[in-house]
PDB file of C-alpha atoms in Angstrom:
ATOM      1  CA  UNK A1460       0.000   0.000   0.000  1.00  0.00           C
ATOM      2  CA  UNK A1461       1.662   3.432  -1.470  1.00  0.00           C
ATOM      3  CA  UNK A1462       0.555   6.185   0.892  1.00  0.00           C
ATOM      4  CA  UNK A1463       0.131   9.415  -1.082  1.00  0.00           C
ATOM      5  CA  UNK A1464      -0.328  12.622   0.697  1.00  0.00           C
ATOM      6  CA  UNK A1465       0.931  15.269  -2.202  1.00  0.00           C
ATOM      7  CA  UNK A1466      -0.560  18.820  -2.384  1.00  0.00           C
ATOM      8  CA  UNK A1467      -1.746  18.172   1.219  1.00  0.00           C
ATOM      9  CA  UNK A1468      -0.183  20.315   4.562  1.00  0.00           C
ATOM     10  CA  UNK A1469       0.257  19.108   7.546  1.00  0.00           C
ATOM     11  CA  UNK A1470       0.643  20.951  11.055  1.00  0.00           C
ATOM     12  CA  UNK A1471       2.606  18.968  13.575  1.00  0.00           C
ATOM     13  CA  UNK A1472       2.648  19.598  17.462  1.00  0.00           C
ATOM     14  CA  UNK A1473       5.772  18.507  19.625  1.00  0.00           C
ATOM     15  CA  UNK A1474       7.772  17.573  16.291  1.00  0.00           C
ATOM     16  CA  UNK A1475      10.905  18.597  17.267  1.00  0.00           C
ATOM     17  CA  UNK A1476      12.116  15.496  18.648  1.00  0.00           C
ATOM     18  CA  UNK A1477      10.890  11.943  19.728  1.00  0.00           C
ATOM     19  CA  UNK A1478       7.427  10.285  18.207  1.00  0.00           C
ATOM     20  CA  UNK A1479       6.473  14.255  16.808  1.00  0.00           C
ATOM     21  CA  UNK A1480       9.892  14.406  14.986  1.00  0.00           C
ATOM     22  CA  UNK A1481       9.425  10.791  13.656  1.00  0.00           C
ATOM     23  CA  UNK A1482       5.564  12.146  12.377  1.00  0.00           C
ATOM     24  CA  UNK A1483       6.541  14.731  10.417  1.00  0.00           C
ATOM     25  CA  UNK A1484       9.223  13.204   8.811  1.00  0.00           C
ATOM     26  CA  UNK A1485       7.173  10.097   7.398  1.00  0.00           C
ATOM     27  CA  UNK A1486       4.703  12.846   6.646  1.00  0.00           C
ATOM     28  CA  UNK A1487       7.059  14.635   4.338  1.00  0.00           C
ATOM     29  CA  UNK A1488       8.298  11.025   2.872  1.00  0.00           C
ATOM     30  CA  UNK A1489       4.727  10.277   1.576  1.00  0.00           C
ATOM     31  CA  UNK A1490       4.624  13.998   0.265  1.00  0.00           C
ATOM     32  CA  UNK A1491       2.941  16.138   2.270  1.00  0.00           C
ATOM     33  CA  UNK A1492       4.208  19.758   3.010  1.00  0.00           C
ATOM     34  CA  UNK A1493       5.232  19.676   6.753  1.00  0.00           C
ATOM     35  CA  UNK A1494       5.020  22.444   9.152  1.00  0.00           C
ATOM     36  CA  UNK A1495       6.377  21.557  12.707  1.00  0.00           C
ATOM     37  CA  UNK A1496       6.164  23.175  15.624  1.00  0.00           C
ATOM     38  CA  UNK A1497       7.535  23.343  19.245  1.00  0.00           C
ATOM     39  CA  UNK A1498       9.682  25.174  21.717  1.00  0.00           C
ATOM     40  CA  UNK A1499      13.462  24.699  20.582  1.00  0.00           C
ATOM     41  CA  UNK A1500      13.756  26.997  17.468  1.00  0.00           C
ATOM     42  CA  UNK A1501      17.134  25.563  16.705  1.00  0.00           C
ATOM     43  CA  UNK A1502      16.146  22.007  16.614  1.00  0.00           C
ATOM     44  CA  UNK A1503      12.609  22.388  14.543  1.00  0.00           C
ATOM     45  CA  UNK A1504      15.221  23.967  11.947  1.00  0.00           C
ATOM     46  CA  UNK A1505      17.409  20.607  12.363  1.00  0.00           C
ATOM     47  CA  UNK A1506      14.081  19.109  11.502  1.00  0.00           C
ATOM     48  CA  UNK A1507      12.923  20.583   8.930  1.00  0.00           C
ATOM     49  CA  UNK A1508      16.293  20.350   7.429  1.00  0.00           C
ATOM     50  CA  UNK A1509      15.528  16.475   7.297  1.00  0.00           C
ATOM     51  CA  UNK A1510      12.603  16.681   5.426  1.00  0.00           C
ATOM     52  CA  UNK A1511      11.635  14.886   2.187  1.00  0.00           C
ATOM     53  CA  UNK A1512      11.419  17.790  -0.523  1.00  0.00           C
ATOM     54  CA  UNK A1513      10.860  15.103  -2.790  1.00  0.00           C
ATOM     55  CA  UNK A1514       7.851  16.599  -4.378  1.00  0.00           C
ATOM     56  CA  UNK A1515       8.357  20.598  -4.080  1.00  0.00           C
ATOM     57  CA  UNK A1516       7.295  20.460  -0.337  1.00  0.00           C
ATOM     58  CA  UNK A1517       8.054  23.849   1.381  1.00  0.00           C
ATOM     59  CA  UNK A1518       8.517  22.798   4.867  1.00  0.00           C
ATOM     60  CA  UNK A1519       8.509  25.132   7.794  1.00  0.00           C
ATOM     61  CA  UNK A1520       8.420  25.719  11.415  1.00  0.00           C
ATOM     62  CA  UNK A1521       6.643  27.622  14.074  1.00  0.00           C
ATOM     63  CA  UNK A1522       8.051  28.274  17.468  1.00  0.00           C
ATOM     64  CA  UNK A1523       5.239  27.748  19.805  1.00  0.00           C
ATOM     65  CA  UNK A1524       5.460  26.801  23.891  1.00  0.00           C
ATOM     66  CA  UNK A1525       2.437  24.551  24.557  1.00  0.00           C
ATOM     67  CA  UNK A1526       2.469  25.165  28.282  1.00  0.00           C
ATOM     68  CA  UNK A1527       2.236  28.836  28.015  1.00  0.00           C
ATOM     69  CA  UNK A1528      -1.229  28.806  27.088  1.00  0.00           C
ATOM     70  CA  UNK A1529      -1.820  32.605  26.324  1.00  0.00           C
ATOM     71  CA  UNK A1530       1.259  32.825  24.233  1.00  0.00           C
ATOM     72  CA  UNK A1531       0.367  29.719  21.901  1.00  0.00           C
ATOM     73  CA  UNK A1532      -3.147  31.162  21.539  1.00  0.00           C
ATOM     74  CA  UNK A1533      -2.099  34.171  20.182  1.00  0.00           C
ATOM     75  CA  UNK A1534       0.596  32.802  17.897  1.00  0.00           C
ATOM     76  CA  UNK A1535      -1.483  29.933  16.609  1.00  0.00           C
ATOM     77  CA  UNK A1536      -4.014  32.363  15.264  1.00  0.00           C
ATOM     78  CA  UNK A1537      -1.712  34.433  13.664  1.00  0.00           C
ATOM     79  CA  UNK A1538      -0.957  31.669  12.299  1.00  0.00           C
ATOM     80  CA  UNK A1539      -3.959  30.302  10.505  1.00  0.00           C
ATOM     81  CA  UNK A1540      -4.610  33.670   9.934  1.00  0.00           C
ATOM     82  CA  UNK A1541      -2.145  33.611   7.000  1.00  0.00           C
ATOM     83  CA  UNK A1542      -1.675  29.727   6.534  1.00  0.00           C
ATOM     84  CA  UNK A1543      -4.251  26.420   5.791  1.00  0.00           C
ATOM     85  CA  UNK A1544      -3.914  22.755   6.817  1.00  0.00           C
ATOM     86  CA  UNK A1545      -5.188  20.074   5.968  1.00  0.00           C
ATOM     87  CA  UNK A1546      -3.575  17.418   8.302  1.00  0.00           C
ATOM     88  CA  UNK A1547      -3.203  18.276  12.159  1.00  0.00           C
ATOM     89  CA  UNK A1548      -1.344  16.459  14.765  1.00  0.00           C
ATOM     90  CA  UNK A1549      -2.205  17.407  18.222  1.00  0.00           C
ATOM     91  CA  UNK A1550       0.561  16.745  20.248  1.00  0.00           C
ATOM     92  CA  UNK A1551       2.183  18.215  22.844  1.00  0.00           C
ATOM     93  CA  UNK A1552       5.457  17.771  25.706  1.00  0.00           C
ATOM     94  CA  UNK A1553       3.732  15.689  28.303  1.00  0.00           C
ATOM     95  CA  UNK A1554       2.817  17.033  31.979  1.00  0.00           C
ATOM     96  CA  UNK A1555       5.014  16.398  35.075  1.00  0.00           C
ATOM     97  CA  UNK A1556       4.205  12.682  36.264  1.00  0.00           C
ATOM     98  CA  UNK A1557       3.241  12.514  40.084  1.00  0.00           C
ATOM     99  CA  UNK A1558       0.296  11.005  41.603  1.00  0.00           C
ATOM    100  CA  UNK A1559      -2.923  11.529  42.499  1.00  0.00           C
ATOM    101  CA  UNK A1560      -2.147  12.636  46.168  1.00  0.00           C
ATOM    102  CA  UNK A1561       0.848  14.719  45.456  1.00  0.00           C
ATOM    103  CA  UNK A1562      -1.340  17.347  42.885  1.00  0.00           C
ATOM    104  CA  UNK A1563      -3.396  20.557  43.851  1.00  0.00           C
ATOM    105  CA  UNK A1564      -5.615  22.236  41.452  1.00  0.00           C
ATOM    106  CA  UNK A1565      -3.200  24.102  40.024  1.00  0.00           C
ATOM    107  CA  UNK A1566      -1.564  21.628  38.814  1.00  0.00           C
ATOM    108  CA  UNK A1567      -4.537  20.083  37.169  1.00  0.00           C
ATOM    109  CA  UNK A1568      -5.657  23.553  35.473  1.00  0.00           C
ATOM    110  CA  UNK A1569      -1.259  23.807  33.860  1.00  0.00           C
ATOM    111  CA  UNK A1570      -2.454  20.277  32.606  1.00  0.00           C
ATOM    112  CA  UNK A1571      -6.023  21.272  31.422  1.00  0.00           C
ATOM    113  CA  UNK A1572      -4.413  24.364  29.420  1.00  0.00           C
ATOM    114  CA  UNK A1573      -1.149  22.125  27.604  1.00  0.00           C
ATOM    115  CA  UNK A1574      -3.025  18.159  26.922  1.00  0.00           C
ATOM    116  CA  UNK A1575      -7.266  20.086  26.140  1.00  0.00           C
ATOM    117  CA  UNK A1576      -7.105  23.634  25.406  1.00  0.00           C
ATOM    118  CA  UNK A1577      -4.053  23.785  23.041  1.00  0.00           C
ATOM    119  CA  UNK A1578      -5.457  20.616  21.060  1.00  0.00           C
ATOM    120  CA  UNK A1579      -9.125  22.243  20.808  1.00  0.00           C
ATOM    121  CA  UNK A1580      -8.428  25.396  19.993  1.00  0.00           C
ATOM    122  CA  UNK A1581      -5.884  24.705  17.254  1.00  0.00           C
ATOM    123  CA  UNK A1582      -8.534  22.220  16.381  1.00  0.00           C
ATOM    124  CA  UNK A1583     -11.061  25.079  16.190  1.00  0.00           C
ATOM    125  CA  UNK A1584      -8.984  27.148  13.580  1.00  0.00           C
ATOM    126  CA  UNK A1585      -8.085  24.623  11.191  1.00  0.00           C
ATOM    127  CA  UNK A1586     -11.289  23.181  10.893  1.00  0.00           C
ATOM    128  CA  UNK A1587     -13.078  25.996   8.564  1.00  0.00           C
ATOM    129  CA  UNK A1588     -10.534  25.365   5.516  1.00  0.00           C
ATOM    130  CA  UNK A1589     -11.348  21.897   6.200  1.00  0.00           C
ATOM    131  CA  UNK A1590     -14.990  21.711   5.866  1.00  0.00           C
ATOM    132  CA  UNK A1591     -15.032  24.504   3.326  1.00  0.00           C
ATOM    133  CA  UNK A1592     -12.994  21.603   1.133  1.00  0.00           C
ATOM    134  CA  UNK A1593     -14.463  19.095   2.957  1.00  0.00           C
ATOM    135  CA  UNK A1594     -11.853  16.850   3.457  1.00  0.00           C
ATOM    136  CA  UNK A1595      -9.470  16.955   7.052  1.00  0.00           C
ATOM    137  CA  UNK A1596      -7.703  14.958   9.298  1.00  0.00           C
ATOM    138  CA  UNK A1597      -7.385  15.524  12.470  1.00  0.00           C
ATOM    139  CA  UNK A1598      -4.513  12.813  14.857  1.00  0.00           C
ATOM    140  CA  UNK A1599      -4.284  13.443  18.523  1.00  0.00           C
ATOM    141  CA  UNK A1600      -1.582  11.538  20.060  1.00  0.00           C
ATOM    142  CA  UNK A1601      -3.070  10.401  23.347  1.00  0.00           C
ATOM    143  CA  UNK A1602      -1.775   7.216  26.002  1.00  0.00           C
ATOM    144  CA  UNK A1603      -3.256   4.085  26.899  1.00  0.00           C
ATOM    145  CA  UNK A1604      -3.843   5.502  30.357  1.00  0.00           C
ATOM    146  CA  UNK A1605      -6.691   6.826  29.093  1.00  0.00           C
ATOM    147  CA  UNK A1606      -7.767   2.865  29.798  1.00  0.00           C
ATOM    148  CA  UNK A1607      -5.740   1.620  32.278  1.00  0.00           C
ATOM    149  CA  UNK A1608      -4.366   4.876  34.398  1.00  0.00           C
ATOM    150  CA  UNK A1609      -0.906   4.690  35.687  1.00  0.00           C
ATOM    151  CA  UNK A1610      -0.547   6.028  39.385  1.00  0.00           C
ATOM    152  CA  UNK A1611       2.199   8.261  38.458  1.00  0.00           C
ATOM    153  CA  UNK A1612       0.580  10.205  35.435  1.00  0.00           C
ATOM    154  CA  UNK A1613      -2.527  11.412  37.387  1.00  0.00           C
ATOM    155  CA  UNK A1614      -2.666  14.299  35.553  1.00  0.00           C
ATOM    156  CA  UNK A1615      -2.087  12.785  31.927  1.00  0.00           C
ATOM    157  CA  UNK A1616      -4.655  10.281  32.248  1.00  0.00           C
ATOM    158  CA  UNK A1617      -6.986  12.573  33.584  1.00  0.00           C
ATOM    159  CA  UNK A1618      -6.894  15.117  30.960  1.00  0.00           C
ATOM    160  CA  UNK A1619      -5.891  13.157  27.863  1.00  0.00           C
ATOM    161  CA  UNK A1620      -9.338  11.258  29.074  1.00  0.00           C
ATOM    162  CA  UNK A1621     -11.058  14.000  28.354  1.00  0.00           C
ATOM    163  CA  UNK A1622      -9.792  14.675  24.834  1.00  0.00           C
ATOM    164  CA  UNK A1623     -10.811  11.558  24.189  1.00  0.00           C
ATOM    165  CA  UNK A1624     -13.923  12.182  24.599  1.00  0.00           C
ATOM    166  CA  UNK A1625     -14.140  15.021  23.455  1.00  0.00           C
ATOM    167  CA  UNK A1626     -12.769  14.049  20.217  1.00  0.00           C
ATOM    168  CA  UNK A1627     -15.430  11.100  20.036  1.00  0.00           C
ATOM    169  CA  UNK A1628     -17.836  14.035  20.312  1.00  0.00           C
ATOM    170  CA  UNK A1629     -16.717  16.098  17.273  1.00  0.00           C
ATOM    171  CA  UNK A1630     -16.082  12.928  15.303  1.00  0.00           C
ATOM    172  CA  UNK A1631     -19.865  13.074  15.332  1.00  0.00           C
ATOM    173  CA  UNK A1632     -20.679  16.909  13.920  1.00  0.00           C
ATOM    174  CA  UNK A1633     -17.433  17.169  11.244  1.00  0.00           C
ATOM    175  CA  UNK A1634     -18.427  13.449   9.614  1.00  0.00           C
ATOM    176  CA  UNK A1635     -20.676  15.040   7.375  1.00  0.00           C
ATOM    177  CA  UNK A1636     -17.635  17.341   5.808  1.00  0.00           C
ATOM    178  CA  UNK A1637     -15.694  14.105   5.106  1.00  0.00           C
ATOM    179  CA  UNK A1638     -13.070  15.216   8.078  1.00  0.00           C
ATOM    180  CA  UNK A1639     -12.225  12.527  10.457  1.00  0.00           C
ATOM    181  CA  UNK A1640     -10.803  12.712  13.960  1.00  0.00           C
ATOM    182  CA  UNK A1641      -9.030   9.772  15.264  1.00  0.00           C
ATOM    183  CA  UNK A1642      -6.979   9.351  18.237  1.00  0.00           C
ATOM    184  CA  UNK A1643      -4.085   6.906  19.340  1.00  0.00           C
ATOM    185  CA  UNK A1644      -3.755   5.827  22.727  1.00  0.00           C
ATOM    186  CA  UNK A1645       0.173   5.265  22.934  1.00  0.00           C
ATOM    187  CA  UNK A1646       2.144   2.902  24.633  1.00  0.00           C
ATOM    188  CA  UNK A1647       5.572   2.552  25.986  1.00  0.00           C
ATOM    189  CA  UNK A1648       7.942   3.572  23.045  1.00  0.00           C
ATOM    190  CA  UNK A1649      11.601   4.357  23.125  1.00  0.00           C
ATOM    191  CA  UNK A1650      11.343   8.493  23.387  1.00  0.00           C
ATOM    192  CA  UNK A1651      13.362  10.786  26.032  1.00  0.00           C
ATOM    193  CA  UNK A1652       9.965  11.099  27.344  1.00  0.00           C
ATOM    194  CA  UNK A1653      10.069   7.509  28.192  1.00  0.00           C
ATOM    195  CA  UNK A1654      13.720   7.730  29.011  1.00  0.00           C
ATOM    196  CA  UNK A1655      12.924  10.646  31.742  1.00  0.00           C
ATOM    197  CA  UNK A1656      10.255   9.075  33.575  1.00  0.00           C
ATOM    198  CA  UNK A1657      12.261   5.863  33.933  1.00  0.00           C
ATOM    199  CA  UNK A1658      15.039   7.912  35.454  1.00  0.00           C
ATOM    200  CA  UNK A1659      12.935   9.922  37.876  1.00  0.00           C
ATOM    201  CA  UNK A1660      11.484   5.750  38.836  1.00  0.00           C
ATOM    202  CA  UNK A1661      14.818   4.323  39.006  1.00  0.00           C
ATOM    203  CA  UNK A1662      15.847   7.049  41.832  1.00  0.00           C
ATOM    204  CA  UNK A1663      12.473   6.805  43.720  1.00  0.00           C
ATOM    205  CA  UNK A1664      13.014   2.930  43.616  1.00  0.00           C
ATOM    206  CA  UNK A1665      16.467   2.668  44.408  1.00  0.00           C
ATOM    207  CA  UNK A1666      17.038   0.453  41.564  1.00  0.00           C
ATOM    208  CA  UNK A1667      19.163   1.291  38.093  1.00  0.00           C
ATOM    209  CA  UNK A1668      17.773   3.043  34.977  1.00  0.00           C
ATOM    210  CA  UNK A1669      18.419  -0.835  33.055  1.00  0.00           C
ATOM    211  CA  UNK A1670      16.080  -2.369  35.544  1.00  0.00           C
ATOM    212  CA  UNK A1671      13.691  -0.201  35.207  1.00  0.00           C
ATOM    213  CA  UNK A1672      13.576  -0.267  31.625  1.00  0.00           C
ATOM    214  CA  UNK A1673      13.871  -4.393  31.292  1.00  0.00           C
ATOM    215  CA  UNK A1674      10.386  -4.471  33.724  1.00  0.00           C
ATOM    216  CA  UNK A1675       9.168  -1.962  30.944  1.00  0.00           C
ATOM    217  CA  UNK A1676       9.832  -4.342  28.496  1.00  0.00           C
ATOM    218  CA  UNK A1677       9.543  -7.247  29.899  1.00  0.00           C
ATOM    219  CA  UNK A1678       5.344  -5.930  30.620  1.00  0.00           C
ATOM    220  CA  UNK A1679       4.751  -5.543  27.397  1.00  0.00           C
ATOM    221  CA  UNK A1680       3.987  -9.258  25.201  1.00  0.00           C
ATOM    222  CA  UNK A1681       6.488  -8.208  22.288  1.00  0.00           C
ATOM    223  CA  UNK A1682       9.202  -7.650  24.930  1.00  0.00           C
ATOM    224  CA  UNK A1683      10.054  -4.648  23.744  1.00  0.00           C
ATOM    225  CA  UNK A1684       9.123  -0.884  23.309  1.00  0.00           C
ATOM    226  CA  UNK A1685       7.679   0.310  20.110  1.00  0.00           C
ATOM    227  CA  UNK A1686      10.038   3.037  17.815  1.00  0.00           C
ATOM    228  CA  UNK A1687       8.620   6.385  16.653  1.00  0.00           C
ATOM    229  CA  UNK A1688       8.694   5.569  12.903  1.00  0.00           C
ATOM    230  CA  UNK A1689       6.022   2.638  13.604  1.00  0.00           C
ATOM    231  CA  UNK A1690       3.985   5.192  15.473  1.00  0.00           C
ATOM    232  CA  UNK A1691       4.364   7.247  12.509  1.00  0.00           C
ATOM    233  CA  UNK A1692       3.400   4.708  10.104  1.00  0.00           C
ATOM    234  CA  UNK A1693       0.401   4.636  11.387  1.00  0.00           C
ATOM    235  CA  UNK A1694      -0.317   8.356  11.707  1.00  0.00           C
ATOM    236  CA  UNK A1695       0.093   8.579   7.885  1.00  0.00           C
ATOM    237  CA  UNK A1696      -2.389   5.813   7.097  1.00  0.00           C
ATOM    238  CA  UNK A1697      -5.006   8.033   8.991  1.00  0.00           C
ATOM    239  CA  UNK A1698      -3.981  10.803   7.664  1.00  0.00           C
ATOM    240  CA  UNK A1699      -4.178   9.394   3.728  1.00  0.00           C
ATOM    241  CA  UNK A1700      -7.550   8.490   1.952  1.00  0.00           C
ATOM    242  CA  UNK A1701      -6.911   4.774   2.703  1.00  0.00           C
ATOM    243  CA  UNK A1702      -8.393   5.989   6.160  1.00  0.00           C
ATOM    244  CA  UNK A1703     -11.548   8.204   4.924  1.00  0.00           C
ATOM    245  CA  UNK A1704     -14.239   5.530   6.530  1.00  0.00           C
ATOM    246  CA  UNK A1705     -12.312   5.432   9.916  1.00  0.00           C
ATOM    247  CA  UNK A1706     -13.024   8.605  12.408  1.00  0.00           C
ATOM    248  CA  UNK A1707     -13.980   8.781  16.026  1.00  0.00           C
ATOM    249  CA  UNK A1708     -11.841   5.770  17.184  1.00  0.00           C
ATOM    250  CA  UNK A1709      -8.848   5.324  19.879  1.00  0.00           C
ATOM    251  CA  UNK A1710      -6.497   2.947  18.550  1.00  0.00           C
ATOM    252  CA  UNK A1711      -3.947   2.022  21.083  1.00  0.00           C
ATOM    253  CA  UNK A1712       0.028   1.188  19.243  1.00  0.00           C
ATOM    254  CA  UNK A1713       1.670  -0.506  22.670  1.00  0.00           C
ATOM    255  CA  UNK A1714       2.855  -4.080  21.502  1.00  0.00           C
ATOM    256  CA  UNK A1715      -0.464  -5.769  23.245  1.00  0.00           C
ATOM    257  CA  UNK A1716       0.522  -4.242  26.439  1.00  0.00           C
ATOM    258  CA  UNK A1717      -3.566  -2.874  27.060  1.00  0.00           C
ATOM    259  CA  UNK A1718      -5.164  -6.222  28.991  1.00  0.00           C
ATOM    260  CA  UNK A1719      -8.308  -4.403  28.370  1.00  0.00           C
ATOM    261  CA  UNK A1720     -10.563  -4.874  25.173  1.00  0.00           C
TER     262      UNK A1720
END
């Protein structure tokens, strides 16, 4: 199966490194122009730098902080002020792990503003080029906590729960423009992200980093963790025409590692 996104643009969140960076490259390999987006100016122009410009693709970035809400607001609608898309990836850094007893409020509203309000309002603005083609695709990237919470990412299953649903909701009212919304629920795959939160649980356990990461592993039924270019493999199937019928869905990538169904 050839995917072929030519003449389409896509808008990629957290894309300057880990399963984001892996996204936007496959993105640009199956021809799509690429713009990615994220804190580090200097490595979204190592990025971009790497894309395919295979097929005339004019890839670009946009330096955006997801956990400064106000700032990304205002830059993200200058931004579709001037530009269109027709593939979005909301995605952003994730929130500080901890558990349910050691966050206040505060903590929960930071979380609300970077995993909900940055993916529904950029959501929001890209949607009216899409239904005035109608034809969009809209990826969140999302966890498999959403099913089975992890104690120590309170806040990120909590919140990315409720993009989920809301998601499911709007899958419902943008069908009829031919735009689907699809979201996958991530496992454990071999990012920094991953690599951080198995230091900060190798010093709370009193164990080392390799132990940590061989129960990781050893949890999951393929006995190993996924890579970002199979994550992005999949994002570009949903994001082609080989995906038009499929929208409102959570499809978990994690090596069989959900137990539920």
């Amino acid at each position: 199966m050839k995917i072929d996104l030519t003449g389409k643009r896509a808008l990629v969140g957290a894309s300057s490194k880990g399963i984001g960076r892996a996204i936007a490259i496959q993105l640009a390999a199956s021809g799509a122009e690429v713009v990615v987006m994220a804190r580090d100016e200097t490595k979204l122009q190592e990025v971009v730098a790497q894309l395919d410009h295979s097929q005339g693709q004019n890839h670009d970035y946009l330096v955006v902080d997801f956990s400064d809400y106000e700032a990304f607001s205002k830059k993200i609608k200058a931004f579709f002020t001037e530009n269109r898309i027709d593939i979005l990836i909301n995605n952003t850094q994730g929130p500080p792990a901890g558990g349910a007893l050691e966050k206040g409020i505060d903590d929960y509203q930071r979380a609300f503003d970077l995993l909900f309000k940055c993916a529904v309002y950029c959501t929001t603005l890209a949607l009216s080029h899409m239904q005035e083609q109608c034809w969009g695709r809209i990826i969140n990237v999302a966890s498999i906590s959403v099913k089975e919470p992890l104690n120590y990412l309170v806040l990120s299953n909590s919140l990315r729960a409720a993009l989920v649903t809301w998601a499911k909701s709007l899958s419902v009212d943008i069908a009829k423009d031919q735009i689907t919304i699809n979201t996958i629920l991530t496992g454990y795959f071999d990012t920094q992200r991953i690599e951080q939160l198995n230091i900060n649980k190798a010093e709370k356990m009193g164990i080392s980093l390799s132990e940590v990461r061989e129960a990781m592993e050893n949890a999951v039924p393929m006995k190993r963790m996924g890579q970002p270019e199979e994550y992005a493999s999949l994002v570009c199937f949903l994001a082609s025409d080989k995906a038009s019928y499929i929208t409102g869905t959570n499809i978990p990538i994690d090596g069989g590692l959900l137990k539920s169904v």
